[in-house]
PDB file of C-alpha atoms in Angstrom:
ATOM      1  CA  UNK A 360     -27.727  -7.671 -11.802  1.00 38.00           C
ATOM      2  CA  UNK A 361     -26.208 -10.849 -13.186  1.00 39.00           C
ATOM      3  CA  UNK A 362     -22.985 -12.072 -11.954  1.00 39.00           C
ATOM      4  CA  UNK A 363     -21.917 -12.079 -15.646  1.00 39.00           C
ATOM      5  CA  UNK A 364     -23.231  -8.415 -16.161  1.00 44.00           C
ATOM      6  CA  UNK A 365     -20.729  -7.618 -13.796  1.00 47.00           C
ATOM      7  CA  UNK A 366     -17.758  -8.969 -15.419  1.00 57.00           C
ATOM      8  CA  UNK A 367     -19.023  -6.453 -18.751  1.00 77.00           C
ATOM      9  CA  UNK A 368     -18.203  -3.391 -17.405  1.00 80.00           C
ATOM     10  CA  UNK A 369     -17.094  -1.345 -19.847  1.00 81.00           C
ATOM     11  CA  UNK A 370     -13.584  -0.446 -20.090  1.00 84.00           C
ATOM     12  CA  UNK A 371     -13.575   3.288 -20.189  1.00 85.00           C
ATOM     13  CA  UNK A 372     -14.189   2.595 -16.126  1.00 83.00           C
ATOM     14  CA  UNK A 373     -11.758   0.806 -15.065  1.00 83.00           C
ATOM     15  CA  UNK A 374      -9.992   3.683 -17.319  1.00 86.00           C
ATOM     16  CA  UNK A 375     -11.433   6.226 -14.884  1.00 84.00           C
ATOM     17  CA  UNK A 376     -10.902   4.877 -12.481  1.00 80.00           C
ATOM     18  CA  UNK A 377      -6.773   4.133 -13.052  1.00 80.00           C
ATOM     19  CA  UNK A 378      -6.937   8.309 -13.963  1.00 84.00           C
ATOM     20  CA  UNK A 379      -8.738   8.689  -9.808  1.00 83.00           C
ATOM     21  CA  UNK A 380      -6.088   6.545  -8.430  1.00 77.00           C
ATOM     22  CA  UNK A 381      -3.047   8.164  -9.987  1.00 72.00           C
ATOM     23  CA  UNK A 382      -4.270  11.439  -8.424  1.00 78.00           C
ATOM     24  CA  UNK A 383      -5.487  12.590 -12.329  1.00 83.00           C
ATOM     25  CA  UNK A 384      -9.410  12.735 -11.700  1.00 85.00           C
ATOM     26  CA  UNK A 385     -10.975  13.876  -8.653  1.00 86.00           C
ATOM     27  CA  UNK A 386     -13.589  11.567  -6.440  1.00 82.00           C
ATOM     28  CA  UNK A 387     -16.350  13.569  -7.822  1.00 88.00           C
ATOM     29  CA  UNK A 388     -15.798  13.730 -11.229  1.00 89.00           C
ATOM     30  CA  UNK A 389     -15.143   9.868 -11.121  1.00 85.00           C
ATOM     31  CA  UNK A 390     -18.216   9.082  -9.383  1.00 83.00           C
ATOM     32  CA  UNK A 391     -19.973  11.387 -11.899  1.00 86.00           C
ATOM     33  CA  UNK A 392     -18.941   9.745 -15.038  1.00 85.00           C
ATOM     34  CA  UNK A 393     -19.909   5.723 -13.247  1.00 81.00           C
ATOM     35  CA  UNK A 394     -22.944   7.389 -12.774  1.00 82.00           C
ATOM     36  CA  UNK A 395     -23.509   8.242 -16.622  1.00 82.00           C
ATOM     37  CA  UNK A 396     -23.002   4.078 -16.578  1.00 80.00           C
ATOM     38  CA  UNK A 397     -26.591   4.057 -15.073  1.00 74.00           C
ATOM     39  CA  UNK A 398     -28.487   4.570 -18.202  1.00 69.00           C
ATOM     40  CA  UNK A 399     -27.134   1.503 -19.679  1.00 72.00           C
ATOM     41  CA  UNK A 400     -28.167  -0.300 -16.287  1.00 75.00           C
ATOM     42  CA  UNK A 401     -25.230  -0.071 -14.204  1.00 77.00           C
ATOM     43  CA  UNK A 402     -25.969   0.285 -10.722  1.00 77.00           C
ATOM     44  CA  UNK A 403     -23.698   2.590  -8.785  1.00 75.00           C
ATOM     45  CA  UNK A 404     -23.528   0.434  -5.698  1.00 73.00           C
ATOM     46  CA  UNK A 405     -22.071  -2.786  -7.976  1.00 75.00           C
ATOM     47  CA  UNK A 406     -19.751  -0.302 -10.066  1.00 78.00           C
ATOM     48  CA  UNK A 407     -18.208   0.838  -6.646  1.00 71.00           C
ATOM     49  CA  UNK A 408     -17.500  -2.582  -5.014  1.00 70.00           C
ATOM     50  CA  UNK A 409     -15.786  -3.723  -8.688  1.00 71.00           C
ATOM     51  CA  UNK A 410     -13.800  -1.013  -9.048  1.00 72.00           C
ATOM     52  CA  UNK A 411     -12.880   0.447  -5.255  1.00 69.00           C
ATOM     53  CA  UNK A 412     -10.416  -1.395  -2.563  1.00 68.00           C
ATOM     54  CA  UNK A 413     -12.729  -3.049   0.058  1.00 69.00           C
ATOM     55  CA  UNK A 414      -9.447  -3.043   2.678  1.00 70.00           C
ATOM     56  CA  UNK A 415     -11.547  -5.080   5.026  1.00 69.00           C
ATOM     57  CA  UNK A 416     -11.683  -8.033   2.365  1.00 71.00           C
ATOM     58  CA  UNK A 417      -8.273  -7.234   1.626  1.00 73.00           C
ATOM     59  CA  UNK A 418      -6.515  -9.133   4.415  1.00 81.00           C
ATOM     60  CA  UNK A 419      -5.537 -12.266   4.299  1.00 87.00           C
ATOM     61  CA  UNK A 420      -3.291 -12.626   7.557  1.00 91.00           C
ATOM     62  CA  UNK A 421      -4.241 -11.149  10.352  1.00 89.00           C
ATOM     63  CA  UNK A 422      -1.632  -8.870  12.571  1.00 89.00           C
ATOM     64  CA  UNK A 423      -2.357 -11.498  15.370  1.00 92.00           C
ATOM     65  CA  UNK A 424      -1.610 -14.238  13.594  1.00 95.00           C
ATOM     66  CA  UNK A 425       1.017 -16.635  15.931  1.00 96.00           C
ATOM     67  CA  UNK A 426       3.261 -17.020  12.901  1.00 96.00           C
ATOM     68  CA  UNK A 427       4.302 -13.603  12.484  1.00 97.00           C
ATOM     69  CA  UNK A 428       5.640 -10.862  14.917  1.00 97.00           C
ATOM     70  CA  UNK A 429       4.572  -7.225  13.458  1.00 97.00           C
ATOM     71  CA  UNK A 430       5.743  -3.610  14.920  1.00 97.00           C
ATOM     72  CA  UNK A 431       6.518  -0.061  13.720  1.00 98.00           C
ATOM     73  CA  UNK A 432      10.344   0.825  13.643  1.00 98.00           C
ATOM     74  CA  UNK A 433      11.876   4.299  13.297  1.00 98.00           C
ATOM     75  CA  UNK A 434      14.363   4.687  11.312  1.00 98.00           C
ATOM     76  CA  UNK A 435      17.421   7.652  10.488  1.00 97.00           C
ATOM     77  CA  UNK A 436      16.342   9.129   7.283  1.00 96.00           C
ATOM     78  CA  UNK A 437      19.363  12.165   6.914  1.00 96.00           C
ATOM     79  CA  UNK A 438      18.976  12.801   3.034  1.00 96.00           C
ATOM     80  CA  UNK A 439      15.059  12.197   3.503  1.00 93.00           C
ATOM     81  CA  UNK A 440      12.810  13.953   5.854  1.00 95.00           C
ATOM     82  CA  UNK A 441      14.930  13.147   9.124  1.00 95.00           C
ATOM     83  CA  UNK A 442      12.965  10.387  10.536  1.00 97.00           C
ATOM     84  CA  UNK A 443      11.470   7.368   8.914  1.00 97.00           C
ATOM     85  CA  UNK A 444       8.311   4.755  10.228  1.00 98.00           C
ATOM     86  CA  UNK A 445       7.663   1.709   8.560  1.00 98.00           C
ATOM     87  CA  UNK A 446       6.029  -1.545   9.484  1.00 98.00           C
ATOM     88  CA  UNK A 447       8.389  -4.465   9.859  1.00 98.00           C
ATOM     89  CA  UNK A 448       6.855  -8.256   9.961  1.00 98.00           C
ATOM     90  CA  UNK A 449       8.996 -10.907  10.720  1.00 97.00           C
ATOM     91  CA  UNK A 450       8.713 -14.655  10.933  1.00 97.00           C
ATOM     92  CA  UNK A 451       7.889 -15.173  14.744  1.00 96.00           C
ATOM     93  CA  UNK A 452      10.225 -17.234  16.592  1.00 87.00           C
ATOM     94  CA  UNK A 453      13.566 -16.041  13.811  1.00 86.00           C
ATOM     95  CA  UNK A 454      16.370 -18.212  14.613  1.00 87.00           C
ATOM     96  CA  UNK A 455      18.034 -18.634  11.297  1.00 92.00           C
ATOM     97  CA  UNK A 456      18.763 -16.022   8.606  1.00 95.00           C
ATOM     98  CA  UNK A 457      16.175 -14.952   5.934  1.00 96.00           C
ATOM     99  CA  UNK A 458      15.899 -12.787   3.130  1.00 97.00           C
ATOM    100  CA  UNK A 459      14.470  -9.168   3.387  1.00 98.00           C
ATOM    101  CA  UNK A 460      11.956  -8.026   1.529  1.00 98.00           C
ATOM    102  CA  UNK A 461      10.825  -3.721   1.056  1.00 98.00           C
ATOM    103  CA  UNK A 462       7.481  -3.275   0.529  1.00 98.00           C
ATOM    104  CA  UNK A 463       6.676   0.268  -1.154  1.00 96.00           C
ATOM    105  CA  UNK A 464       3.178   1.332  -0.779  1.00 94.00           C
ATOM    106  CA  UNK A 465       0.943   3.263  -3.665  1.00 88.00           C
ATOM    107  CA  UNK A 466       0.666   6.798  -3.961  1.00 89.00           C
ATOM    108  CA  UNK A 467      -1.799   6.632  -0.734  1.00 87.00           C
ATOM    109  CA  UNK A 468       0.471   5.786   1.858  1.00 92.00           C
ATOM    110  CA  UNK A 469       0.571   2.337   4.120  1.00 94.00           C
ATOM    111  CA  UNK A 470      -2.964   1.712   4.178  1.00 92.00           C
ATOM    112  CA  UNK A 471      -3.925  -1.620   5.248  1.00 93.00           C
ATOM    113  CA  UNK A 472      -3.793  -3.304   1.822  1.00 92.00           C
ATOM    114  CA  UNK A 473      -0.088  -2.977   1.765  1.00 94.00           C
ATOM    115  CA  UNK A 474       0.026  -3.688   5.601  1.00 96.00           C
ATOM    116  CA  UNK A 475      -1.366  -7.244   4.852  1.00 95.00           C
ATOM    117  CA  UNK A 476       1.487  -7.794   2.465  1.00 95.00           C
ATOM    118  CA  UNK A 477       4.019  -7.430   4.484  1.00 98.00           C
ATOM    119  CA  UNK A 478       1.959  -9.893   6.927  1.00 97.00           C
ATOM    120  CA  UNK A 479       1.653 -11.957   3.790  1.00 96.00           C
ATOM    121  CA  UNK A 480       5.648 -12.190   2.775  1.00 97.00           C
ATOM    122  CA  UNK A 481       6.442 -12.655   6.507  1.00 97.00           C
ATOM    123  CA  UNK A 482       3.932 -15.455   6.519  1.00 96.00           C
ATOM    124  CA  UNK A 483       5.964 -17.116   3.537  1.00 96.00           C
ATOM    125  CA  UNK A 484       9.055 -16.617   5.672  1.00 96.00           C
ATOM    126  CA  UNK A 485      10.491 -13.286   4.138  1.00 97.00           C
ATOM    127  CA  UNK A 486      11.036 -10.441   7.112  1.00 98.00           C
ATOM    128  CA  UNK A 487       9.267  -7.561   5.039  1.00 98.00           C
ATOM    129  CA  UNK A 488       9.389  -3.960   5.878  1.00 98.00           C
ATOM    130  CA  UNK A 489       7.089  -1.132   4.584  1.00 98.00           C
ATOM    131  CA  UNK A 490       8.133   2.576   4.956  1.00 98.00           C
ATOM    132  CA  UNK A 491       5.448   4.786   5.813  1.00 97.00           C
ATOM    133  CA  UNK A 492       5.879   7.925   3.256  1.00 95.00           C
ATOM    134  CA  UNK A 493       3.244   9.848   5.031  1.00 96.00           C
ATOM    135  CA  UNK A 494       5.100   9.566   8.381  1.00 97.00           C
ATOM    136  CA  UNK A 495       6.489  12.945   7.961  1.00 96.00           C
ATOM    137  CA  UNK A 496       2.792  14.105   7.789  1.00 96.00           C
ATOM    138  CA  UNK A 497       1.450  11.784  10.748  1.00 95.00           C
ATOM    139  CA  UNK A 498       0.754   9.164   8.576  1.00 95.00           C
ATOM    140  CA  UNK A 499      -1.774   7.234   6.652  1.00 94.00           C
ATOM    141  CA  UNK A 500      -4.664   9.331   7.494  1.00 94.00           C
ATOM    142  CA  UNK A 501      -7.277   6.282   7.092  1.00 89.00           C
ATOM    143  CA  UNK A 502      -8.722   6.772   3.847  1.00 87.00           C
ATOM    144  CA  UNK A 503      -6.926   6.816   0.182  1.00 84.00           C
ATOM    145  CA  UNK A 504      -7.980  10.144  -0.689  1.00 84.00           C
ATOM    146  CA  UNK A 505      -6.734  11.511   1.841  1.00 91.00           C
ATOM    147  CA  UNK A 506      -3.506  10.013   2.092  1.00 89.00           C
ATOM    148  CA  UNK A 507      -3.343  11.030  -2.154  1.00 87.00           C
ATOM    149  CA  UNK A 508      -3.782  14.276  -1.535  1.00 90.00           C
ATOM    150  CA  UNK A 509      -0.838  14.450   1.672  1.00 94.00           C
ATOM    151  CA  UNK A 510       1.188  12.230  -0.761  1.00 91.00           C
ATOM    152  CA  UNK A 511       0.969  14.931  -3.614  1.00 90.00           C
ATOM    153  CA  UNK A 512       1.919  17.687  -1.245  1.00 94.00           C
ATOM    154  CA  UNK A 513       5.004  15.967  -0.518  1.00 95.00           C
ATOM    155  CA  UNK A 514       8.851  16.485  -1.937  1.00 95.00           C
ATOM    156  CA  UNK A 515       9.247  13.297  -4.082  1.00 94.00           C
ATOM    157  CA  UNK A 516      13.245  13.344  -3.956  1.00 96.00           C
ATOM    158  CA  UNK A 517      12.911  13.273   0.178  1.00 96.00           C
ATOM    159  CA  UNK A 518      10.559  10.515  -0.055  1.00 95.00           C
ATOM    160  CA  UNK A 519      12.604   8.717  -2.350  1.00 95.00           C
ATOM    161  CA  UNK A 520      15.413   9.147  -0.313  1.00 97.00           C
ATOM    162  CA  UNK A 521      13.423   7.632   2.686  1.00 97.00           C
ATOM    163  CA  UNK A 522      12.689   4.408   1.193  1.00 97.00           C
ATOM    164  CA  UNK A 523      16.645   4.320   0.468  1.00 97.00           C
ATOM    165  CA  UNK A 524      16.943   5.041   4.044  1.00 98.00           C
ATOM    166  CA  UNK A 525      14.481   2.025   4.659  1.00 98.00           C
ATOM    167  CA  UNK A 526      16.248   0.055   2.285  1.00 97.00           C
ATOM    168  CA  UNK A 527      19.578   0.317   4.369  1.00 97.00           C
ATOM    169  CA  UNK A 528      17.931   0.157   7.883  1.00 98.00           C
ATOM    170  CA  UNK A 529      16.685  -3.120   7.039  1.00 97.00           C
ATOM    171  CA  UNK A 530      19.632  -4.518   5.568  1.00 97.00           C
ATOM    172  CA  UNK A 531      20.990  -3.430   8.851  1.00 96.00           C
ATOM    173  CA  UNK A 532      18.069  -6.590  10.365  1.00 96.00           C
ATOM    174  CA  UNK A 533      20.353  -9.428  12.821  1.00 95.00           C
ATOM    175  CA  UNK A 534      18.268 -11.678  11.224  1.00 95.00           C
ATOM    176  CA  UNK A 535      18.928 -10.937   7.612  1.00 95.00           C
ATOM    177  CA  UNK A 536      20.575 -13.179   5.075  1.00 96.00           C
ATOM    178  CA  UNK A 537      22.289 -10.647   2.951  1.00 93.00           C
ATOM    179  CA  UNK A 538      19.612 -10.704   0.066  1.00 96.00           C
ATOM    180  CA  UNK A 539      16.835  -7.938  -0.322  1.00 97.00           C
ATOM    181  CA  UNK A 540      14.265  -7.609  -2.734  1.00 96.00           C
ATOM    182  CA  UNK A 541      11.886  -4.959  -3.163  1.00 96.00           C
ATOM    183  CA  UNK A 542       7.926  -5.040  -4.258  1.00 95.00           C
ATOM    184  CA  UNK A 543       6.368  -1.836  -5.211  1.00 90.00           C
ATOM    185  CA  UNK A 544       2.694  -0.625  -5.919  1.00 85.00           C
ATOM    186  CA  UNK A 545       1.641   2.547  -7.953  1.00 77.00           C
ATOM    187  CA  UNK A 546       4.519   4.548  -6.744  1.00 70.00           C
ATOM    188  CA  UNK A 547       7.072   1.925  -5.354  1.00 57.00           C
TER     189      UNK A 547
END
């Protein structure tokens, strides 16, 4: 397959595959209807890598890098679920103010996409912080559909509420410059 047969898929899959990652289509119906792509010469495994997150391409700065300091914070989330966990990436070495930056994952929780831009805006000397939605649940439970499905289950006005809780926690940061900004995916 041609690297110019690859950039003709047809739409109606990267339709199908907007309706699997909004939680409208199940994994098996989606994978059945790429596989109806196969009589026009589609192979399954090229379909796949075009249209699904390959998280371990994904990064682009690694939690080690010496530029960055990363960790998981708590945080009080009354009006929430309680308790709030998010990631927070800073500039390493802060000695001057900066502006804050919350990151608000997709409907699949802080998988390590969303991880990487956080690394990514601390990098570019923002201190970023993504709330974990799933916390509540124990987390991101390592793959999207799973973390989806715990997402669904979940009382949107208390997750709401937690990202307001991580909004003010990190406005709260010694290190902050007064200015916060927020970047959402999907469902931030």
């Amino acid at each position: 397959m041609t690297e110019q047969r690859h950039n003709h898929i047809p739409q109606e899959a990267f339709d199908w595959y907007d309706e699997y990652a909004h939680g409208l289509m199940d994994r098996r119906t989606f994978m059945k209807k790429l596989g109806g792509l196969a009589a026009l010469g589609y192979s399954m495994a090229m379909l796949s890598s075009a249209l699904l997150p390959n998280y371990a391409l994904a990064e682009q700065v690694s939690f080690n890098d010496p530029d960055i300091k990363a960790s998981y914070k708590t945080f009080d989330s009354l009006k929430g679920h309680g308790e709030g966990k998010g990631y927070l990436v800073e500039p390493a070495n802060l000695t001057d103010k900066h502006p804050l930056v919350l990151v608000i994952h997709e409907n699949r929780g802080l998988n390590p996409y969303i991880k990487d831009v956080a690394r990514r805006l601390a990098k570019a000397g923002f201190i970023a912080f993504a709330p974990d939605a799933l916390h509540p649940l124990g987390g991101y439970p390592g793959n999207d559909d799973e973390g989806r499905a715990m997402q669904r289950s979940m009382d949107k006005e208390k997750i709401q509420q937690d990202f307001i809780a991580a909004a003010e926690y990190i406005k709260k940061h010694p290190n902050s410059n007064g200015k916060l900004g927020a970047v959402g995916f999907c469902f931030g």
